[in-house]
Amino acid sequence: MASLLSRLPVLKQLRQSVGLQRGMLVTGLVITGVFVLVAVFAPAIAPYGFAQLRGADGPFGAQQPPSAEHIMGTTVGGYDVYSRVLWGAQTAVLVILVAVVCSIFVGILLGLVSGYLGGWLDRVLVVIGDAIYAFPSLLLAIVLSIVISGGQSSLWGGILAAALSITVVFIPQYYRVIRAETIRIKAEPYVESAKMLGASPLRIMFRHVLRNATRTLPVIFTLNSSEALLTLAGLGFLGFGIEPTAAAEWGYDLNKALSDVTSGIWWTALYPGLAIVLAVLGITLVGESLNDLADPRLRGRKRVKARSGAVSMTSVDTTLPSDLEIRQENA
């Protein structure tokens, strides 16, 4: 069991990290872990529902300042800010999982087929991928969100619309990485040996090539997760996200808090914005740390420096005679 845990990507990189790299990775893991735990236990932690407007004593009231009953105040629509922030983490995690997982599967499949088979199919997929990649990601997500849901949707309808719009943006990234790795790996001797033994193309792609072409996916997964969160917040801020009665979404809450900021009502915009910043910061720290640790030169620079210093100190030949000994022998 211990050996199995030590082979997990993040735990393996954590053991390899040193100094600032380890500090960044640990900080990112802690923030991301809290973000995920809040999303999982939001129904138990949140004192109210994400669309709840009334309590035991009556309506909450709009734009109420922080108090014992509402520790983060209420929004212009009369929702509890603290509850909306907690429920918003759940919506963000669902969209990230659906978007990134779908884009991974589609991108890996297209990259394997395109890189291994080549030919006209490879050229067509490269052109399509470059065309999609050239569009601004947020603009493309807005267009696809309008096409899929018309900008208005239910909980799962909005989650799927946002996730699918983000998926289309991310597919070219995974496609490029897997295609480049597949082209490199299919020229390796063990792949040529499998061909000589009569292995089918499907067996070679999924048994020999896929295993070695997906080593950098944890890095891309974490970096794309933060980008997916920002894209979701951007869609909600521009009014193409999920309706407030269907789910809590931080970008939508920021949009409704714009007019409050100029009136001195700071709490309706501060906490959703802070939630976005912290979630993106935690995921980005994990992704950047994994990216650094994936490079052996960056991963081992401290150890190499220590070893080179030790070698240089012990490499002096102390067996050579001194000048005094040489003069004495000549005399």
mmCIF file of C-alpha atoms in Angstrom:
data_model
loop_
_atom_site.group_PDB
_atom_site.id
_atom_site.type_symbol
_atom_site.label_atom_id
_atom_site.label_comp_id
_atom_site.label_asym_id
_atom_site.label_seq_id
_atom_site.Cartn_x
_atom_site.Cartn_y
_atom_site.Cartn_z
ATOM 1 C CA MET A 1 0.000 0.000 0.000
ATOM 2 C CA ALA A 2 2.813 2.410 0.878
ATOM 3 C CA SER A 3 4.616 1.667 -2.390
ATOM 4 C CA LEU A 4 1.400 2.271 -4.312
ATOM 5 C CA LEU A 5 0.874 5.644 -2.648
ATOM 6 C CA SER A 6 4.482 6.638 -3.314
ATOM 7 C CA ARG A 7 3.920 6.142 -7.052
ATOM 8 C CA LEU A 8 1.004 8.587 -7.203
ATOM 9 C CA PRO A 9 1.968 11.636 -9.321
ATOM 10 C CA VAL A 10 1.541 14.396 -6.734
ATOM 11 C CA LEU A 11 3.008 12.413 -3.808
ATOM 12 C CA LYS A 12 5.962 11.361 -5.925
ATOM 13 C CA GLN A 13 6.684 14.987 -6.914
ATOM 14 C CA LEU A 14 6.266 16.048 -3.271
ATOM 15 C CA ARG A 15 9.050 13.687 -2.191
ATOM 16 C CA GLN A 16 11.281 14.980 -4.999
ATOM 17 C CA SER A 17 10.691 18.672 -4.291
ATOM 18 C CA VAL A 18 13.113 20.810 -2.300
ATOM 19 C CA GLY A 19 13.191 24.371 -0.955
ATOM 20 C CA LEU A 20 10.889 26.860 -2.645
ATOM 21 C CA GLN A 21 9.441 24.196 -4.937
ATOM 22 C CA ARG A 22 8.233 22.180 -1.960
ATOM 23 C CA GLY A 23 6.801 25.284 -0.285
ATOM 24 C CA MET A 24 4.841 26.198 -3.425
ATOM 25 C CA LEU A 25 3.587 22.653 -3.872
ATOM 26 C CA VAL A 26 2.514 22.236 -0.243
ATOM 27 C CA THR A 27 0.772 25.633 -0.221
ATOM 28 C CA GLY A 28 -1.047 24.827 -3.455
ATOM 29 C CA LEU A 29 -2.093 21.397 -2.195
ATOM 30 C CA VAL A 30 -3.453 22.847 1.053
ATOM 31 C CA ILE A 31 -5.487 25.561 -0.700
ATOM 32 C CA THR A 32 -6.755 23.131 -3.343
ATOM 33 C CA GLY A 33 -7.602 20.550 -0.680
ATOM 34 C CA VAL A 34 -9.653 23.090 1.267
ATOM 35 C CA PHE A 35 -11.389 24.133 -1.963
ATOM 36 C CA VAL A 36 -12.335 20.522 -2.757
ATOM 37 C CA LEU A 37 -13.454 19.779 0.811
ATOM 38 C CA VAL A 38 -15.675 22.864 0.843
ATOM 39 C CA ALA A 39 -17.223 21.746 -2.445
ATOM 40 C CA VAL A 40 -17.889 18.227 -1.146
ATOM 41 C CA PHE A 41 -19.312 19.260 2.228
ATOM 42 C CA ALA A 42 -21.063 22.460 1.116
ATOM 43 C CA PRO A 43 -24.573 21.090 1.869
ATOM 44 C CA ALA A 44 -23.485 20.381 5.461
ATOM 45 C CA ILE A 45 -21.429 23.543 6.015
ATOM 46 C CA ALA A 46 -23.671 26.170 4.397
ATOM 47 C CA PRO A 47 -26.254 27.551 6.857
ATOM 48 C CA TYR A 48 -28.732 28.284 4.046
ATOM 49 C CA GLY A 49 -29.507 27.102 0.542
ATOM 50 C CA PHE A 50 -27.943 28.871 -2.431
ATOM 51 C CA ALA A 51 -31.362 30.220 -3.510
ATOM 52 C CA GLN A 52 -32.874 30.677 -0.025
ATOM 53 C CA LEU A 53 -34.352 34.134 0.650
ATOM 54 C CA ARG A 54 -36.126 33.582 3.966
ATOM 55 C CA GLY A 55 -35.177 32.300 7.392
ATOM 56 C CA ALA A 56 -37.097 31.455 10.529
ATOM 57 C CA ASP A 57 -37.505 35.167 11.302
ATOM 58 C CA GLY A 58 -38.673 36.194 7.832
ATOM 59 C CA PRO A 59 -36.927 37.499 4.690
ATOM 60 C CA PHE A 60 -33.185 38.058 4.871
ATOM 61 C CA GLY A 61 -33.311 41.515 3.337
ATOM 62 C CA ALA A 62 -31.165 42.904 0.550
ATOM 63 C CA GLN A 63 -27.621 44.236 1.014
ATOM 64 C CA GLN A 64 -27.544 43.587 4.753
ATOM 65 C CA PRO A 65 -24.067 44.113 6.305
ATOM 66 C CA PRO A 66 -22.203 41.238 7.964
ATOM 67 C CA SER A 67 -23.816 40.203 11.237
ATOM 68 C CA ALA A 68 -24.190 37.206 13.535
ATOM 69 C CA GLU A 69 -26.996 35.828 11.374
ATOM 70 C CA HIS A 70 -25.205 36.501 8.058
ATOM 71 C CA ILE A 71 -21.462 36.544 8.693
ATOM 72 C CA MET A 72 -20.732 37.796 5.168
ATOM 73 C CA GLY A 73 -23.885 39.852 4.690
ATOM 74 C CA THR A 74 -26.516 39.472 1.982
ATOM 75 C CA THR A 75 -26.551 40.273 -1.736
ATOM 76 C CA VAL A 76 -28.669 42.737 -3.665
ATOM 77 C CA GLY A 77 -31.032 39.868 -4.430
ATOM 78 C CA GLY A 78 -31.378 38.972 -0.761
ATOM 79 C CA TYR A 79 -29.208 35.822 -0.770
ATOM 80 C CA ASP A 80 -26.781 34.922 2.017
ATOM 81 C CA VAL A 81 -23.242 35.647 0.736
ATOM 82 C CA TYR A 82 -21.548 33.004 2.891
ATOM 83 C CA SER A 83 -23.870 30.266 1.657
ATOM 84 C CA ARG A 84 -23.489 31.388 -1.974
ATOM 85 C CA VAL A 85 -19.695 31.265 -1.681
ATOM 86 C CA LEU A 86 -19.747 27.724 -0.260
ATOM 87 C CA TRP A 87 -22.238 26.414 -2.819
ATOM 88 C CA GLY A 88 -20.278 28.136 -5.584
ATOM 89 C CA ALA A 89 -17.284 25.912 -4.823
ATOM 90 C CA GLN A 90 -19.425 22.861 -5.578
ATOM 91 C CA THR A 91 -20.521 24.286 -8.922
ATOM 92 C CA ALA A 92 -16.926 25.148 -9.830
ATOM 93 C CA VAL A 93 -15.618 21.644 -9.026
ATOM 94 C CA LEU A 94 -18.387 19.985 -11.065
ATOM 95 C CA VAL A 95 -17.691 22.158 -14.106
ATOM 96 C CA ILE A 96 -13.923 21.632 -13.827
ATOM 97 C CA LEU A 97 -14.276 17.845 -13.568
ATOM 98 C CA VAL A 98 -16.713 17.509 -16.464
ATOM 99 C CA ALA A 99 -14.810 19.931 -18.714
ATOM 100 C CA VAL A 100 -11.269 18.672 -18.099
ATOM 101 C CA VAL A 101 -12.151 14.956 -18.058
ATOM 102 C CA CYS A 102 -14.103 15.198 -21.318
ATOM 103 C CA SER A 103 -11.358 17.217 -23.010
ATOM 104 C CA ILE A 104 -8.708 14.724 -21.810
ATOM 105 C CA PHE A 105 -10.510 11.733 -23.297
ATOM 106 C CA VAL A 106 -11.280 13.400 -26.623
ATOM 107 C CA GLY A 107 -7.857 15.072 -26.890
ATOM 108 C CA ILE A 108 -5.957 11.861 -26.084
ATOM 109 C CA LEU A 109 -7.967 9.825 -28.584
ATOM 110 C CA LEU A 110 -7.518 12.340 -31.399
ATOM 111 C CA GLY A 111 -3.833 12.836 -30.589
ATOM 112 C CA LEU A 112 -3.118 9.101 -30.635
ATOM 113 C CA VAL A 113 -4.918 8.469 -33.917
ATOM 114 C CA SER A 114 -3.494 11.569 -35.596
ATOM 115 C CA GLY A 115 0.099 11.072 -34.458
ATOM 116 C CA TYR A 116 0.277 7.335 -35.089
ATOM 117 C CA LEU A 117 -1.597 7.018 -38.387
ATOM 118 C CA GLY A 118 -0.547 10.347 -39.936
ATOM 119 C CA GLY A 119 -1.570 11.008 -43.522
ATOM 120 C CA TRP A 120 -4.492 13.156 -44.599
ATOM 121 C CA LEU A 121 -6.339 12.583 -41.303
ATOM 122 C CA ASP A 122 -3.429 14.068 -39.382
ATOM 123 C CA ARG A 123 -3.298 17.130 -41.624
ATOM 124 C CA VAL A 124 -7.053 17.740 -41.304
ATOM 125 C CA LEU A 125 -7.016 17.392 -37.502
ATOM 126 C CA VAL A 126 -4.000 19.703 -37.215
ATOM 127 C CA VAL A 127 -5.749 22.399 -39.252
ATOM 128 C CA ILE A 128 -8.949 22.091 -37.198
ATOM 129 C CA GLY A 129 -7.029 22.131 -33.913
ATOM 130 C CA ASP A 130 -5.020 25.204 -34.918
ATOM 131 C CA ALA A 131 -8.197 26.975 -36.045
ATOM 132 C CA ILE A 132 -9.890 26.344 -32.690
ATOM 133 C CA TYR A 133 -6.740 27.238 -30.771
ATOM 134 C CA ALA A 134 -6.488 30.581 -32.617
ATOM 135 C CA PHE A 135 -9.856 31.780 -31.248
ATOM 136 C CA PRO A 136 -9.923 33.589 -27.886
ATOM 137 C CA SER A 137 -10.999 30.956 -25.377
ATOM 138 C CA LEU A 138 -13.551 33.113 -23.537
ATOM 139 C CA LEU A 139 -15.150 34.338 -26.771
ATOM 140 C CA LEU A 140 -15.442 30.783 -28.067
ATOM 141 C CA ALA A 141 -16.919 29.660 -24.747
ATOM 142 C CA ILE A 142 -19.514 32.466 -24.912
ATOM 143 C CA VAL A 143 -20.567 31.492 -28.436
ATOM 144 C CA LEU A 144 -20.849 27.812 -27.557
ATOM 145 C CA SER A 145 -22.730 28.588 -24.345
ATOM 146 C CA ILE A 146 -25.300 30.573 -26.317
ATOM 147 C CA VAL A 147 -25.626 27.789 -28.889
ATOM 148 C CA ILE A 148 -25.983 25.055 -26.263
ATOM 149 C CA SER A 149 -28.282 26.689 -23.718
ATOM 150 C CA GLY A 150 -29.221 30.119 -25.036
ATOM 151 C CA GLY A 151 -27.625 31.670 -21.954
ATOM 152 C CA GLN A 152 -30.439 30.400 -19.696
ATOM 153 C CA SER A 153 -30.374 26.950 -18.133
ATOM 154 C CA SER A 154 -31.054 24.758 -15.121
ATOM 155 C CA LEU A 155 -28.425 23.385 -12.733
ATOM 156 C CA TRP A 156 -27.165 20.440 -14.781
ATOM 157 C CA GLY A 157 -28.031 22.175 -18.037
ATOM 158 C CA GLY A 158 -25.871 25.136 -17.056
ATOM 159 C CA ILE A 159 -23.066 22.924 -15.762
ATOM 160 C CA LEU A 160 -23.030 20.863 -18.960
ATOM 161 C CA ALA A 161 -23.265 23.964 -21.153
ATOM 162 C CA ALA A 162 -20.351 25.651 -19.389
ATOM 163 C CA ALA A 163 -18.342 22.412 -19.252
ATOM 164 C CA LEU A 164 -18.868 21.552 -22.919
ATOM 165 C CA SER A 165 -18.003 25.068 -24.029
ATOM 166 C CA ILE A 166 -14.771 24.861 -22.026
ATOM 167 C CA THR A 167 -14.116 21.328 -23.312
ATOM 168 C CA VAL A 168 -13.971 22.469 -26.923
ATOM 169 C CA VAL A 169 -11.396 25.096 -25.948
ATOM 170 C CA PHE A 170 -9.169 22.575 -24.129
ATOM 171 C CA ILE A 171 -9.249 19.697 -26.641
ATOM 172 C CA PRO A 172 -6.576 21.250 -28.948
ATOM 173 C CA GLN A 173 -4.151 21.557 -26.018
ATOM 174 C CA TYR A 174 -4.316 17.863 -25.144
ATOM 175 C CA TYR A 175 -4.372 16.956 -28.824
ATOM 176 C CA ARG A 176 -1.138 18.840 -29.498
ATOM 177 C CA VAL A 177 0.721 17.307 -26.550
ATOM 178 C CA ILE A 178 -0.372 13.703 -27.216
ATOM 179 C CA ARG A 179 0.208 13.992 -30.975
ATOM 180 C CA ALA A 180 3.764 15.275 -30.491
ATOM 181 C CA GLU A 181 4.556 12.535 -27.970
ATOM 182 C CA THR A 182 3.002 9.872 -30.206
ATOM 183 C CA ILE A 183 5.106 10.935 -33.197
ATOM 184 C CA ARG A 184 8.228 10.708 -31.043
ATOM 185 C CA ILE A 185 7.367 7.403 -29.386
ATOM 186 C CA LYS A 186 6.267 5.523 -32.514
ATOM 187 C CA ALA A 187 9.872 5.737 -33.785
ATOM 188 C CA GLU A 188 11.244 4.022 -30.661
ATOM 189 C CA PRO A 189 12.786 0.537 -31.051
ATOM 190 C CA TYR A 190 10.212 -1.200 -28.829
ATOM 191 C CA VAL A 191 7.378 0.064 -31.051
ATOM 192 C CA GLU A 192 9.190 -1.173 -34.137
ATOM 193 C CA SER A 193 9.677 -4.520 -32.418
ATOM 194 C CA ALA A 194 5.949 -4.742 -31.666
ATOM 195 C CA LYS A 195 5.204 -4.110 -35.335
ATOM 196 C CA MET A 196 7.626 -6.864 -36.371
ATOM 197 C CA LEU A 197 5.906 -9.284 -33.980
ATOM 198 C CA GLY A 198 2.580 -8.593 -35.695
ATOM 199 C CA ALA A 199 0.858 -6.430 -33.084
ATOM 200 C CA SER A 200 -2.159 -4.523 -34.398
ATOM 201 C CA PRO A 201 -2.120 -0.709 -34.581
ATOM 202 C CA LEU A 202 -4.776 -0.472 -31.876
ATOM 203 C CA ARG A 203 -2.744 -2.651 -29.515
ATOM 204 C CA ILE A 204 0.399 -0.620 -30.154
ATOM 205 C CA MET A 205 -1.390 2.696 -29.647
ATOM 206 C CA PHE A 206 -3.174 1.824 -26.426
ATOM 207 C CA ARG A 207 -0.680 -0.666 -24.936
ATOM 208 C CA HIS A 208 2.714 0.807 -25.807
ATOM 209 C CA VAL A 209 2.299 4.418 -26.968
ATOM 210 C CA LEU A 210 -0.449 5.680 -24.648
ATOM 211 C CA ARG A 211 1.349 4.674 -21.458
ATOM 212 C CA ASN A 212 4.436 6.726 -22.349
ATOM 213 C CA ALA A 213 2.641 9.660 -23.993
ATOM 214 C CA THR A 214 0.543 10.711 -21.000
ATOM 215 C CA ARG A 215 3.285 11.439 -18.451
ATOM 216 C CA THR A 216 2.799 15.218 -18.678
ATOM 217 C CA LEU A 217 -1.001 15.097 -18.330
ATOM 218 C CA PRO A 218 -1.075 15.815 -14.542
ATOM 219 C CA VAL A 219 0.690 19.126 -15.213
ATOM 220 C CA ILE A 220 -1.707 20.108 -18.027
ATOM 221 C CA PHE A 221 -4.689 18.937 -15.962
ATOM 222 C CA THR A 222 -3.918 21.265 -13.060
ATOM 223 C CA LEU A 223 -3.134 24.272 -15.244
ATOM 224 C CA ASN A 224 -6.300 23.760 -17.300
ATOM 225 C CA SER A 225 -8.374 23.386 -14.140
ATOM 226 C CA SER A 226 -7.502 26.928 -13.084
ATOM 227 C CA GLU A 227 -8.204 28.183 -16.606
ATOM 228 C CA ALA A 228 -11.568 26.384 -16.584
ATOM 229 C CA LEU A 229 -12.465 28.079 -13.297
ATOM 230 C CA LEU A 230 -11.624 31.498 -14.743
ATOM 231 C CA THR A 231 -13.602 30.749 -17.908
ATOM 232 C CA LEU A 232 -16.627 29.706 -15.840
ATOM 233 C CA ALA A 233 -16.365 32.892 -13.769
ATOM 234 C CA GLY A 234 -16.045 34.939 -16.964
ATOM 235 C CA LEU A 235 -19.173 33.356 -18.432
ATOM 236 C CA GLY A 236 -21.118 34.055 -15.244
ATOM 237 C CA PHE A 237 -19.806 37.612 -14.999
ATOM 238 C CA LEU A 238 -20.918 38.361 -18.558
ATOM 239 C CA GLY A 239 -24.368 36.891 -17.938
ATOM 240 C CA PHE A 240 -23.982 33.590 -19.805
ATOM 241 C CA GLY A 241 -23.580 31.380 -16.761
ATOM 242 C CA ILE A 242 -26.008 29.554 -14.501
ATOM 243 C CA GLU A 243 -29.150 31.195 -13.145
ATOM 244 C CA PRO A 244 -29.031 32.042 -9.406
ATOM 245 C CA THR A 245 -32.098 29.934 -8.681
ATOM 246 C CA ALA A 246 -30.436 26.872 -10.304
ATOM 247 C CA ALA A 247 -26.988 27.013 -8.666
ATOM 248 C CA ALA A 248 -24.536 29.374 -7.003
ATOM 249 C CA GLU A 249 -21.830 30.738 -9.278
ATOM 250 C CA TRP A 250 -19.127 33.204 -8.250
ATOM 251 C CA GLY A 251 -18.943 35.051 -11.579
ATOM 252 C CA TYR A 252 -22.673 35.786 -11.533
ATOM 253 C CA ASP A 253 -22.461 37.089 -7.959
ATOM 254 C CA LEU A 254 -19.624 39.421 -8.967
ATOM 255 C CA ASN A 255 -21.694 40.747 -11.846
ATOM 256 C CA LYS A 256 -24.596 41.601 -9.535
ATOM 257 C CA ALA A 257 -22.202 43.244 -7.056
ATOM 258 C CA LEU A 258 -20.811 45.817 -9.510
ATOM 259 C CA SER A 259 -23.287 48.520 -8.556
ATOM 260 C CA ASP A 260 -22.786 47.788 -4.845
ATOM 261 C CA VAL A 261 -19.076 48.638 -4.913
ATOM 262 C CA THR A 262 -19.669 52.256 -5.906
ATOM 263 C CA SER A 263 -22.196 52.580 -3.068
ATOM 264 C CA GLY A 264 -19.771 51.425 -0.391
ATOM 265 C CA ILE A 265 -21.311 47.949 -0.099
ATOM 266 C CA TRP A 266 -18.093 45.950 -0.246
ATOM 267 C CA TRP A 267 -19.094 42.533 1.120
ATOM 268 C CA THR A 268 -21.156 41.402 -1.883
ATOM 269 C CA ALA A 269 -18.126 41.530 -4.214
ATOM 270 C CA LEU A 270 -15.212 40.851 -1.834
ATOM 271 C CA TYR A 271 -15.957 37.260 -0.843
ATOM 272 C CA PRO A 272 -16.876 35.775 -4.261
ATOM 273 C CA GLY A 273 -13.843 37.510 -5.787
ATOM 274 C CA LEU A 274 -11.593 36.265 -2.981
ATOM 275 C CA ALA A 275 -12.907 32.726 -3.490
ATOM 276 C CA ILE A 276 -12.004 32.857 -7.189
ATOM 277 C CA VAL A 277 -8.520 34.213 -6.450
ATOM 278 C CA LEU A 278 -7.731 31.616 -3.783
ATOM 279 C CA ALA A 279 -9.049 28.664 -5.796
ATOM 280 C CA VAL A 280 -7.132 29.698 -8.918
ATOM 281 C CA LEU A 281 -4.011 30.436 -6.842
ATOM 282 C CA GLY A 282 -4.028 27.017 -5.197
ATOM 283 C CA ILE A 283 -4.514 25.088 -8.442
ATOM 284 C CA THR A 284 -1.936 27.230 -10.257
ATOM 285 C CA LEU A 285 0.692 26.693 -7.538
ATOM 286 C CA VAL A 286 0.229 22.939 -7.831
ATOM 287 C CA GLY A 287 0.436 23.068 -11.623
ATOM 288 C CA GLU A 288 3.507 25.296 -11.745
ATOM 289 C CA SER A 289 5.282 23.185 -9.120
ATOM 290 C CA LEU A 290 4.568 19.978 -11.059
ATOM 291 C CA ASN A 291 5.760 21.707 -14.222
ATOM 292 C CA ASP A 292 9.080 22.620 -12.582
ATOM 293 C CA LEU A 293 9.514 19.177 -11.078
ATOM 294 C CA ALA A 294 8.882 17.537 -14.445
ATOM 295 C CA ASP A 295 12.191 19.075 -15.611
ATOM 296 C CA PRO A 296 15.078 17.077 -14.078
ATOM 297 C CA ARG A 297 17.390 20.103 -14.308
ATOM 298 C CA LEU A 298 15.076 22.214 -12.142
ATOM 299 C CA ARG A 299 14.142 19.336 -9.848
ATOM 300 C CA GLY A 300 17.683 18.423 -8.939
ATOM 301 C CA ARG A 301 19.490 21.750 -9.100
ATOM 302 C CA LYS A 302 19.882 22.028 -5.319
ATOM 303 C CA ARG A 303 21.129 18.466 -4.973
ATOM 304 C CA VAL A 304 23.520 18.848 -7.884
ATOM 305 C CA LYS A 305 24.890 22.068 -6.412
ATOM 306 C CA ALA A 306 25.463 20.411 -3.046
ATOM 307 C CA ARG A 307 27.136 17.415 -4.614
ATOM 308 C CA SER A 308 29.348 19.522 -6.881
ATOM 309 C CA GLY A 309 30.461 21.561 -3.879
ATOM 310 C CA ALA A 310 31.328 18.423 -1.949
ATOM 311 C CA VAL A 311 33.275 17.022 -4.875
ATOM 312 C CA SER A 312 35.205 20.247 -5.350
ATOM 313 C CA MET A 313 36.219 20.273 -1.678
ATOM 314 C CA THR A 314 37.444 16.675 -1.727
ATOM 315 C CA SER A 315 39.075 16.780 -5.145
ATOM 316 C CA VAL A 316 42.259 18.531 -3.902
ATOM 317 C CA ASP A 317 45.230 16.152 -3.984
ATOM 318 C CA THR A 318 46.852 16.453 -0.552
ATOM 319 C CA THR A 319 49.577 13.903 -1.360
ATOM 320 C CA LEU A 320 51.676 16.381 -3.357
ATOM 321 C CA PRO A 321 54.820 17.607 -1.556
ATOM 322 C CA SER A 322 54.947 21.161 -0.343
ATOM 323 C CA ASP A 323 57.493 23.782 -1.505
ATOM 324 C CA LEU A 324 59.454 23.428 1.749
ATOM 325 C CA GLU A 325 59.769 19.665 1.295
ATOM 326 C CA ILE A 326 60.981 20.123 -2.296
ATOM 327 C CA ARG A 327 63.705 22.637 -1.191
ATOM 328 C CA GLN A 328 64.827 20.307 1.580
ATOM 329 C CA GLU A 329 65.147 17.393 -0.829
ATOM 330 C CA ASN A 330 67.160 19.504 -3.324
ATOM 331 C CA ALA A 331 69.487 20.665 -0.548
#
